[in-house]
Tab-separated table of C-alpha atoms and ligand atoms in Angstrom:
chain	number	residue	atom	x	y	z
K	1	UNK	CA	1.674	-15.688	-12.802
K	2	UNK	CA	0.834	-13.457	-10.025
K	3	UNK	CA	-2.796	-12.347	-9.695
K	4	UNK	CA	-4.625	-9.899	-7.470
K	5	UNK	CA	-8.047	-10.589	-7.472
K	6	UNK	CA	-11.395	-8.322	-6.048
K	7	UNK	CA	-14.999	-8.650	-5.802
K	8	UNK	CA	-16.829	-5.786	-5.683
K	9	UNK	CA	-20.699	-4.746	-6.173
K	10	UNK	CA	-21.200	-1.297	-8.361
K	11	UNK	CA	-24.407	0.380	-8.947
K	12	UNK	CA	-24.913	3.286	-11.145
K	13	UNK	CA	-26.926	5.526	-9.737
K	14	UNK	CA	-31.271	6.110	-10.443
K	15	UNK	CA	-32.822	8.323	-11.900
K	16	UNK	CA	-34.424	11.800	-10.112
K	17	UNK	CA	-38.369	11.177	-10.184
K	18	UNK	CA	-40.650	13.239	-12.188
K	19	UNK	CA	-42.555	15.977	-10.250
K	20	UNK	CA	-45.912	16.465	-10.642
K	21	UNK	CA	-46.806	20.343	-9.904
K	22	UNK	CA	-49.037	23.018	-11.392
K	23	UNK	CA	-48.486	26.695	-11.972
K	24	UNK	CA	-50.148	28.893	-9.067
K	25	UNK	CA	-49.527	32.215	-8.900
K	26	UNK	CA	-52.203	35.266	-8.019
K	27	UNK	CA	-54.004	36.686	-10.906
K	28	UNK	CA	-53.233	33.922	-13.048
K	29	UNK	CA	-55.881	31.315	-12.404
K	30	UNK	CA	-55.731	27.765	-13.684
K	31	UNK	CA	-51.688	27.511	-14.182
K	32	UNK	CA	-50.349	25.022	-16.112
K	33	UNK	CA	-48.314	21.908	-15.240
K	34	UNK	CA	-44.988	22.722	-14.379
K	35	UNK	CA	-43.906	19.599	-12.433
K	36	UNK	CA	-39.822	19.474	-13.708
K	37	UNK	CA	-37.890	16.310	-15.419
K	38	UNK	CA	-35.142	14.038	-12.838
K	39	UNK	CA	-32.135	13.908	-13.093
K	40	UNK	CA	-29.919	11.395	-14.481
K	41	UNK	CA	-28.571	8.856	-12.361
K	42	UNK	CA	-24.494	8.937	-12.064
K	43	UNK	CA	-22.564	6.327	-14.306
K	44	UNK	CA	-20.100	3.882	-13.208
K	45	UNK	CA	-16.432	3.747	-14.413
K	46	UNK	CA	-13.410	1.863	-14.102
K	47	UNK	CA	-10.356	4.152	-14.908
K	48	UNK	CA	-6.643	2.958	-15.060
K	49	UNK	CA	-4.369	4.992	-12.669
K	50	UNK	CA	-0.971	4.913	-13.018
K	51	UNK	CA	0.225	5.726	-9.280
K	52	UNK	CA	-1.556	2.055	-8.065
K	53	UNK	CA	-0.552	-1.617	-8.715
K	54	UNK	CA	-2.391	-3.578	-6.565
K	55	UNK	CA	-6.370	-4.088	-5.502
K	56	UNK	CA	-6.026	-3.552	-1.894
K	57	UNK	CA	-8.037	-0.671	-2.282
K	58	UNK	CA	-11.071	-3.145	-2.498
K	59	UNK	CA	-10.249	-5.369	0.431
K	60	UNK	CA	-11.947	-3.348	2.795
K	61	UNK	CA	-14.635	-1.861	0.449
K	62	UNK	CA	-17.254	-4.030	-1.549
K	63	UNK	CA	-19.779	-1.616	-2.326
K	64	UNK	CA	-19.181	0.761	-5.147
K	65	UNK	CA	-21.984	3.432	-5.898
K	66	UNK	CA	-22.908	6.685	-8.300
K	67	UNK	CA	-25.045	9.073	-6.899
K	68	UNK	CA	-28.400	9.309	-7.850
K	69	UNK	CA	-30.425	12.052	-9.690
K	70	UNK	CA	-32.667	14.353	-7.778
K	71	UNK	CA	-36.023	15.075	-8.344
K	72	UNK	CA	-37.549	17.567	-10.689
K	73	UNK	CA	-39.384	20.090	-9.027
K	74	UNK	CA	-42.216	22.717	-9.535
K	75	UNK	CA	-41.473	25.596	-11.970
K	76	UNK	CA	-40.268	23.351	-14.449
K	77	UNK	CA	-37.338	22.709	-12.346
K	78	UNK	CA	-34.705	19.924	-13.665
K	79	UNK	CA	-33.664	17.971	-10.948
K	80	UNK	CA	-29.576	17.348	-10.559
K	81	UNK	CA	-27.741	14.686	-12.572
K	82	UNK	CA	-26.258	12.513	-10.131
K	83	UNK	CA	-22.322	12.266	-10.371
K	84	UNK	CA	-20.861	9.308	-11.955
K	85	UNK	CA	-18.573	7.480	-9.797
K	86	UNK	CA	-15.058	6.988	-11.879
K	87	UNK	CA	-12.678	3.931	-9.449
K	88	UNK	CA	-9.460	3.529	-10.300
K	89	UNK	CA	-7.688	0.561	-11.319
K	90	UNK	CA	-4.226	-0.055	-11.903
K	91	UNK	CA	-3.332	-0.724	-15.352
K	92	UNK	CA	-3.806	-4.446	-15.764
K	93	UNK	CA	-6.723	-4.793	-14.725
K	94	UNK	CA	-8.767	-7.096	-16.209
K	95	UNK	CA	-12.703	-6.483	-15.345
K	96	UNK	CA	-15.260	-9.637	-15.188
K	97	UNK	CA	-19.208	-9.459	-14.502
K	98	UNK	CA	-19.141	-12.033	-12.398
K	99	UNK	CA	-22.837	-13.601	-12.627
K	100	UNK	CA	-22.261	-13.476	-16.718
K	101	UNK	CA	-18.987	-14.612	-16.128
K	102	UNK	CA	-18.298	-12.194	-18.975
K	103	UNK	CA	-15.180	-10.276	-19.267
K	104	UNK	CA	-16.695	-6.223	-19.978
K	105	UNK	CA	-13.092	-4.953	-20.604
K	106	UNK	CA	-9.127	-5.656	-20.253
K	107	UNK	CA	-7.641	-2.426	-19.065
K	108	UNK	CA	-4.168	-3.153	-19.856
K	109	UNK	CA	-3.201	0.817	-20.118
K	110	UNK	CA	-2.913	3.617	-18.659
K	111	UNK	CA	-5.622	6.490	-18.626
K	112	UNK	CA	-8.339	3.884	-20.044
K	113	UNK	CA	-11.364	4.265	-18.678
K	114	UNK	CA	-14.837	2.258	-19.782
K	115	UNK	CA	-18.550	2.184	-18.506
K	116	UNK	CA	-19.434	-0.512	-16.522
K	117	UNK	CA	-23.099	0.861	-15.061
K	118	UNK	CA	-25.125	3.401	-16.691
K	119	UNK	CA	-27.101	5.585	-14.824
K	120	UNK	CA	-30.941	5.886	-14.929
K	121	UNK	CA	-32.903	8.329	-17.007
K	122	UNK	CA	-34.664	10.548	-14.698
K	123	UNK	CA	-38.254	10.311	-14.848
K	124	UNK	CA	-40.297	13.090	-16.714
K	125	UNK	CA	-42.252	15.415	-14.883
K	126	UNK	CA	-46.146	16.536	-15.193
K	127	UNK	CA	-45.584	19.093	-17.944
K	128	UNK	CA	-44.259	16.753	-20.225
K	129	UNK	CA	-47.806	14.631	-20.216
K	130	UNK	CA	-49.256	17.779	-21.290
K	131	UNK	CA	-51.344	17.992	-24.178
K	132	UNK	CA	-54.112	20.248	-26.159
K	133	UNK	CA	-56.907	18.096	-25.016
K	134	UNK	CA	-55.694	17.063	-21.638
K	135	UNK	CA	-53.818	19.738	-19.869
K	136	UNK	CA	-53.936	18.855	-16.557
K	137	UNK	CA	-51.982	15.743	-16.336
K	138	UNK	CA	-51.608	14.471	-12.683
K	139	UNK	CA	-48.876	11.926	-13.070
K	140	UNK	CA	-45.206	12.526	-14.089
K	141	UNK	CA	-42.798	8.970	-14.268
K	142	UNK	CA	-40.807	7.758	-11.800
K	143	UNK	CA	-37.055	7.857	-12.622
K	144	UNK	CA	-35.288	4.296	-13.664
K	145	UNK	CA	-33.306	2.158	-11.768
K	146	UNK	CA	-29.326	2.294	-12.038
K	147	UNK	CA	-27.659	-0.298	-13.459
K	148	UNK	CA	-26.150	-2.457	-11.012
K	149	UNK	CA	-23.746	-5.517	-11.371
K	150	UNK	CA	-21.372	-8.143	-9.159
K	151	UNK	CA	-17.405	-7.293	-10.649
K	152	UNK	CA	-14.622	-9.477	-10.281
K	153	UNK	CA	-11.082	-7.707	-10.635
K	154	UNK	CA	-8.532	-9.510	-11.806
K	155	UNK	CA	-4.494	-8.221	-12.145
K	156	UNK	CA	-2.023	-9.676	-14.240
K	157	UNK	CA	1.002	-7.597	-13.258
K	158	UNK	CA	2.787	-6.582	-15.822
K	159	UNK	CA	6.696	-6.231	-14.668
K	160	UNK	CA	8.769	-3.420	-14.252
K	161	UNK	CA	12.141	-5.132	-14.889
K	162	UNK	CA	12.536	-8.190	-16.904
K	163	UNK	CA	16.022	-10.325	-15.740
K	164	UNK	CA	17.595	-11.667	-18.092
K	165	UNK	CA	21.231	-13.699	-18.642
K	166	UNK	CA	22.828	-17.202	-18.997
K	167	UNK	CA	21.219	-19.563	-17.230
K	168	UNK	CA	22.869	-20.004	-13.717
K	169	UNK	CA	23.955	-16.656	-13.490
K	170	UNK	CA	22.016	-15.920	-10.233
K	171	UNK	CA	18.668	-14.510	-11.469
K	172	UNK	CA	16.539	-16.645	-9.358
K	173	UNK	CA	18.691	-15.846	-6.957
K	174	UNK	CA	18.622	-12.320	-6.947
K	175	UNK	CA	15.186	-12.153	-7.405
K	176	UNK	CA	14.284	-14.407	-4.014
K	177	UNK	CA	17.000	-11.986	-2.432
K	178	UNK	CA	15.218	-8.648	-2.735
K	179	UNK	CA	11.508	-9.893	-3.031
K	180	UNK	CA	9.046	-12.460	-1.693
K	181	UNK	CA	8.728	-14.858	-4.999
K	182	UNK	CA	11.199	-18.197	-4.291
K	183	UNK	CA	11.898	-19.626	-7.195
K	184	UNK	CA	13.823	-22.990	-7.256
K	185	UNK	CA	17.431	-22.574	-7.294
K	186	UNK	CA	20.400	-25.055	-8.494
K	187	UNK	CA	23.839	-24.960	-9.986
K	188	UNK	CA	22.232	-27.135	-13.364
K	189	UNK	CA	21.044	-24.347	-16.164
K	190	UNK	CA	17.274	-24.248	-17.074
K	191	UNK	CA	16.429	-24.939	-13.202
K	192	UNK	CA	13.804	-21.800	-13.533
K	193	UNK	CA	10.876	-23.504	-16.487
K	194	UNK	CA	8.419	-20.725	-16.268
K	195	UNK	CA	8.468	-16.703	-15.495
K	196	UNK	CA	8.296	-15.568	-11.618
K	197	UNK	CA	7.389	-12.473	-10.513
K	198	UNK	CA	8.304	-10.813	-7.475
K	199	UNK	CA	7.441	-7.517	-5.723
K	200	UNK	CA	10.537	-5.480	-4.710
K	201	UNK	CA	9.902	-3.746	-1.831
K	202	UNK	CA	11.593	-0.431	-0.443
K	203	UNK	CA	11.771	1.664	2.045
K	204	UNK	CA	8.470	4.778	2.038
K	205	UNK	CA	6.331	2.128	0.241
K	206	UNK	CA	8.004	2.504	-2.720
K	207	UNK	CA	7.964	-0.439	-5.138
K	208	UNK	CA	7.995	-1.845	-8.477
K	209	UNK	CA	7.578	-5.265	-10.035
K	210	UNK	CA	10.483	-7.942	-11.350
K	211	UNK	CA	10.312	-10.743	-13.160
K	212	UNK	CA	12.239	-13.830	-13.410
K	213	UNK	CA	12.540	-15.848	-16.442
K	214	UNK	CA	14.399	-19.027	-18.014
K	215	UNK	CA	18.046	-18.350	-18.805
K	216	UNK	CA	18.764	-17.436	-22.160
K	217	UNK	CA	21.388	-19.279	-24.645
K	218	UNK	CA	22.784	-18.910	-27.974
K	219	UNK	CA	20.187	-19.515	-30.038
K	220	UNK	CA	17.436	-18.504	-27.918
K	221	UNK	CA	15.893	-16.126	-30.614
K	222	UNK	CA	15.420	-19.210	-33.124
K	223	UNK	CA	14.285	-21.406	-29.993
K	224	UNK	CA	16.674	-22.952	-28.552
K	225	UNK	CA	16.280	-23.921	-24.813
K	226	UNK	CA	13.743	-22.311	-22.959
K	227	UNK	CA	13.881	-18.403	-23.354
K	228	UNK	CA	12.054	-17.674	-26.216
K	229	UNK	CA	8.550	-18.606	-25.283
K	230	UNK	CA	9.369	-16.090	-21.875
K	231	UNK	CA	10.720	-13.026	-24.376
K	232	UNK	CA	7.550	-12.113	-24.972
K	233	UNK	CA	7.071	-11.473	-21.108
K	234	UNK	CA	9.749	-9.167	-21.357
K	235	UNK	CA	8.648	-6.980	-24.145
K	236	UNK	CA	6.524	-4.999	-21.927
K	237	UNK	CA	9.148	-4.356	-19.370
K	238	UNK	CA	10.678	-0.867	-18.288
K	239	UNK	CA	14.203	-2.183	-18.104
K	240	UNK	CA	16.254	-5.137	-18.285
K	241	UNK	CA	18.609	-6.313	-16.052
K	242	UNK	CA	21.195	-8.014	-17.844
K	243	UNK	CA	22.910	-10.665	-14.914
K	244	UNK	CA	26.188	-11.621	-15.918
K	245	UNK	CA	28.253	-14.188	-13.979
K	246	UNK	CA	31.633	-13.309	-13.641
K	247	UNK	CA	32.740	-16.577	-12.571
K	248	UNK	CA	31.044	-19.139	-14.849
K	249	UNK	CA	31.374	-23.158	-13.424
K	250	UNK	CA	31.730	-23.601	-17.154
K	251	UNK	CA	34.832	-21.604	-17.681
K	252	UNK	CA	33.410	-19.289	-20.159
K	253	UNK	CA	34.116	-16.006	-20.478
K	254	UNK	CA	31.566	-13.230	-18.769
K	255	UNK	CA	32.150	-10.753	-21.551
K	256	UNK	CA	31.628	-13.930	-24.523
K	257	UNK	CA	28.248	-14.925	-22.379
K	258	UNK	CA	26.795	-10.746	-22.053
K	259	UNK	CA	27.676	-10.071	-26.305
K	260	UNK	CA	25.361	-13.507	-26.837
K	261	UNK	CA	22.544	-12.384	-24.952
K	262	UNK	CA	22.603	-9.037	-26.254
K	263	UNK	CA	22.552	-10.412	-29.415
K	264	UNK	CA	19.893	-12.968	-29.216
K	265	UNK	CA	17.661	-9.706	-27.383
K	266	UNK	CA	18.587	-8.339	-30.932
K	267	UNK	CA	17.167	-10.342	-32.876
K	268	UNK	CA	14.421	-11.439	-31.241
K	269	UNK	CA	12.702	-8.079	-31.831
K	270	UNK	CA	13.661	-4.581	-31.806
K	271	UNK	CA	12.013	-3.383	-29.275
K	272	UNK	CA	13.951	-5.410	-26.932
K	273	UNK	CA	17.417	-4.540	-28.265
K	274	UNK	CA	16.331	-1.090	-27.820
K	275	UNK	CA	15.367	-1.514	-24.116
K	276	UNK	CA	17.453	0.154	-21.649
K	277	UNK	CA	20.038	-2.474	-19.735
K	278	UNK	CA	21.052	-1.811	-16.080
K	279	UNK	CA	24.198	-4.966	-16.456
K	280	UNK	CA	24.762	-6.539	-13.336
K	281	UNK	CA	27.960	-8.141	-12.658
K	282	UNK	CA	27.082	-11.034	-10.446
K	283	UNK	CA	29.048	-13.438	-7.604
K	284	UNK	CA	31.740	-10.956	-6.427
K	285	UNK	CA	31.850	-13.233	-3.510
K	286	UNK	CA	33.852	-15.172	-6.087
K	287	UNK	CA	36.458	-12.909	-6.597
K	288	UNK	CA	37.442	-11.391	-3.365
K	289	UNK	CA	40.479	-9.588	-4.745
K	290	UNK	CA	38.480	-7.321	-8.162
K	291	UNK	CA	40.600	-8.703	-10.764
K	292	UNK	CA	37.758	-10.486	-12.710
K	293	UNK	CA	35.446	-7.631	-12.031
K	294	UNK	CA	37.922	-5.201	-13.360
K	295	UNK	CA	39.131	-7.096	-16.659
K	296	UNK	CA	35.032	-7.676	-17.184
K	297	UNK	CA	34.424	-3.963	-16.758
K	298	UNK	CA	37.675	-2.853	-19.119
K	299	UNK	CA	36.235	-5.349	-21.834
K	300	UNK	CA	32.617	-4.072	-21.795
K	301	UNK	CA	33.500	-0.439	-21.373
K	302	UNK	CA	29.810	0.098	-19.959
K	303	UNK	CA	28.685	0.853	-16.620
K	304	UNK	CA	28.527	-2.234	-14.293
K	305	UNK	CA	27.007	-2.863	-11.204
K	306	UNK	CA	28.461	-5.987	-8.973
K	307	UNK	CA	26.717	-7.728	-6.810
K	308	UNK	CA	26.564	-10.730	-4.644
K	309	UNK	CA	23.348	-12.349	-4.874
K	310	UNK	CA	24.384	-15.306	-2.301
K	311	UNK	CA	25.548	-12.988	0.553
K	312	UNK	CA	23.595	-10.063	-0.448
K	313	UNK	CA	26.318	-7.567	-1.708
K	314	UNK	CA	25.091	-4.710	-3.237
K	315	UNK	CA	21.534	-5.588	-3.876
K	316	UNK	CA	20.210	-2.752	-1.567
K	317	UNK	CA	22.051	-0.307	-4.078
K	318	UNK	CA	21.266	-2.474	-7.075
K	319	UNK	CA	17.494	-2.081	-6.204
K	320	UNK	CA	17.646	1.555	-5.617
K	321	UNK	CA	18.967	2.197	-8.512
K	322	UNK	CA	16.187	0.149	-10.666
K	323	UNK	CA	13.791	1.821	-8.738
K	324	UNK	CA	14.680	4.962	-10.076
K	325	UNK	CA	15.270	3.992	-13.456
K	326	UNK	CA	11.946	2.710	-13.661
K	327	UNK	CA	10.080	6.251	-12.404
K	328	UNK	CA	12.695	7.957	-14.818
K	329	UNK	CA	10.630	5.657	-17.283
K	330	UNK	CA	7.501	5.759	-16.226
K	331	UNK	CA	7.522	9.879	-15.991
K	332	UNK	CA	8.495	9.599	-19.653
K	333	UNK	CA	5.709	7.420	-21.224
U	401	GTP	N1	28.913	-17.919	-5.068
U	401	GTP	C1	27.794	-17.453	-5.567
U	401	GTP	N2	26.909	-18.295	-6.108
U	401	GTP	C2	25.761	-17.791	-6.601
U	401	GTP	C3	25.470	-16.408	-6.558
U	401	GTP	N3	24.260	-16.213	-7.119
U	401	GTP	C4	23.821	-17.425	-7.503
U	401	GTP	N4	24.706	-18.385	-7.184
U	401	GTP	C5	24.590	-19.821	-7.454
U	401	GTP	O1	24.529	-20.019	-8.850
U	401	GTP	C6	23.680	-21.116	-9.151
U	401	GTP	C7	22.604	-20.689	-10.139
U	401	GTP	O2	21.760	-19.766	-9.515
U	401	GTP	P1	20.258	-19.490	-10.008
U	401	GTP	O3	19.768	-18.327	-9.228
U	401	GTP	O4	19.468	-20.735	-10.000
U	401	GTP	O5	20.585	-19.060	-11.501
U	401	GTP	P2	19.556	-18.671	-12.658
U	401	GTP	O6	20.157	-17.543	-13.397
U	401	GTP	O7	18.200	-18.454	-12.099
U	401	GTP	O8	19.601	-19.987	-13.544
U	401	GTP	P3	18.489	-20.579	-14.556
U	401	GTP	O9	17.182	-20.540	-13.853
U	401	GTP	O10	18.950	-21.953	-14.793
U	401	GTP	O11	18.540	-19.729	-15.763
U	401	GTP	C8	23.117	-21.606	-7.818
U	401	GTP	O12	23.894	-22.702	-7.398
U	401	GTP	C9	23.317	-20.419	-6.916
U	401	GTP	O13	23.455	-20.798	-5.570
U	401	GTP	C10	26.442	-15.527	-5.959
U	401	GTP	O14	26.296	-14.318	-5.867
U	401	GTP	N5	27.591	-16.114	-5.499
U	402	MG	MG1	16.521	-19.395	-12.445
């Protein structure tokens, strides 16, 4: 699994001391206290934000921290509150106090947001020491310390596109073509055991997440081979992309092998027969003259989008056009 990880210090902020202070003013002799409460100190938040998806943000910063209340002052002044500090976190962020070794909170949503540090009470000032028999009280309380803890970050990425297909029709392939993960490769099914997740970079820092996992087979749902621990890592996926070989070693027919899929997706769960497919017709390299391609996209009736994962072939396209099915998404949830 891939995992961005962050340590960062956050302190809320303390609280605005108490001010000691009497009333003076001509012709009234012997004012009262009037020494003003602190402020509050600011809080400390962790808030998902939909726009990130990685922790670079704390690479170069380690020290997070709320401002702190002011002072009361004379006249019964109220000192400020101190803003709270709100950081944002992409959603998936899973946040650990690191000397409890505790996790506080998994924000695996967007727009969560949960208290990590709480800001300290401002102290109270002079007046509020008052009393009948002693009203000249010369001490007011200091404000309280802010909260303050070590934070490890931790992101599980959670994947834009999920691939799925037979096994050997090209997925790990693809996926080392138009991202950094490098998942084994081989012409025997099953050569990909466990999910891989890549980063697809484009051009203007755009990007979005793909993952990788075990080829699926007839029977998949019920679980046979490999794929039905690594359905559940697809649930949470925008889209599928549904990689169908249109020149199977094993002679079987492309069209057979993308109704079996689609059918073990059914019923598996709902939710995943319901996801949108982008269906990828994969190793044109194979069939230089179209035919296949053409009888494949006259049986399915569906859009299809051919590529060559081995030389490259329409991936640039291919990725393009995920990447804006996924914002399409995204704008929509
Ligand atoms: N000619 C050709 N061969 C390809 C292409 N894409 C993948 N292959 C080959 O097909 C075989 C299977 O590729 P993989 O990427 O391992 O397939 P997979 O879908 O990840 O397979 P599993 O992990 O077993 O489910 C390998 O021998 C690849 O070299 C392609 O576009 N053209
Ligand atoms: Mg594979």
């Amino acid at each position: 699994m891939f995992i961005d990880e962050a340590q960062i210090w956050v302190k809320a902020g303390d609280g605005g001391h108490g001010c000691v202070s009497f009333r003076r003013e001509r012709f009234i002799p012997k004012g009262g206290p009037d020494g003003g409460d602190g402020g509050r100190g600011g809080n400390v938040y962790f808030q998902t934000a939909e726009n990130l998806d990685t922790l670079t943000d704390f690479a170069g910063k380690h020290h997070w921290q709320a401002q702190n209340g002011q002072p009361g002052s004379g006249n019964n002044k109220h000192g400020a509150n101190g803003q709270d500090l709100i950081i944002n976190v992409p959603p998936g962020t899973l946040v650990y106090d690191t000397d409890l070794n505790l996790l506080l909170k998994d924000l695996n949503e967007v727009a969560m947001k949960t208290r990590v540090c709480r800001g300290g009470r401002g102290g109270k000032g002079n007046k509020a020491f008052a009393t009948p028999t002693h009203q000249t009280p010369r001490h007011a309380e200091p404000g309280k310390k802010g909260q303050e803890r070590n934070i490890r970050l931790e992101l599980k990425l959670i994947a834009d596109v999920g691939l799925v297909g037979m096994p050997n029709a090209g997925k790990s392939t693809l996926i080392s073509r138009c991202s950094a993960a490098r998942p084994k490769i081989a012409d025997y099914p099953f050569t990909t055991i466990e999910p891989v997740l890549g980063i697809v970079e484009l051009s203007d820092f755009r990007r979005f997440v793909m993952v990788d996992i075990p080829g699926l087979i007839e029977g998949a749902h019920d679980g046979a081979g490999l794929g039905y621990e690594f359905l559940k890592h697809i649930e949470r996926t925008k889209i599928l992309a549904h990689i169908v070989d249109i020149m199977p070693i094993d002679g079987s027919d492309p069209v057979e092998n993308y109704k079996t899929i689609c059918s073990e997706l059914q019923q598996y769960s709902k939710a995943l027969s319901q996801k949108q497919q982008v269906i990828v017709a994969n190793k044109t390299d194979l069939d230089p003259d179209g035919k296949r391609l053409q009888s494949v996209r006259e049986n399915l009736q569906q859009t299809i989008h051919p590529i060559s994962a081995a030389t490259g072939q329409g991936i640039k396209k291919l990725t393009e056009l995920l990447w804006k099915e996924v914002q399409e998404l995204k704008g929509r949830s």
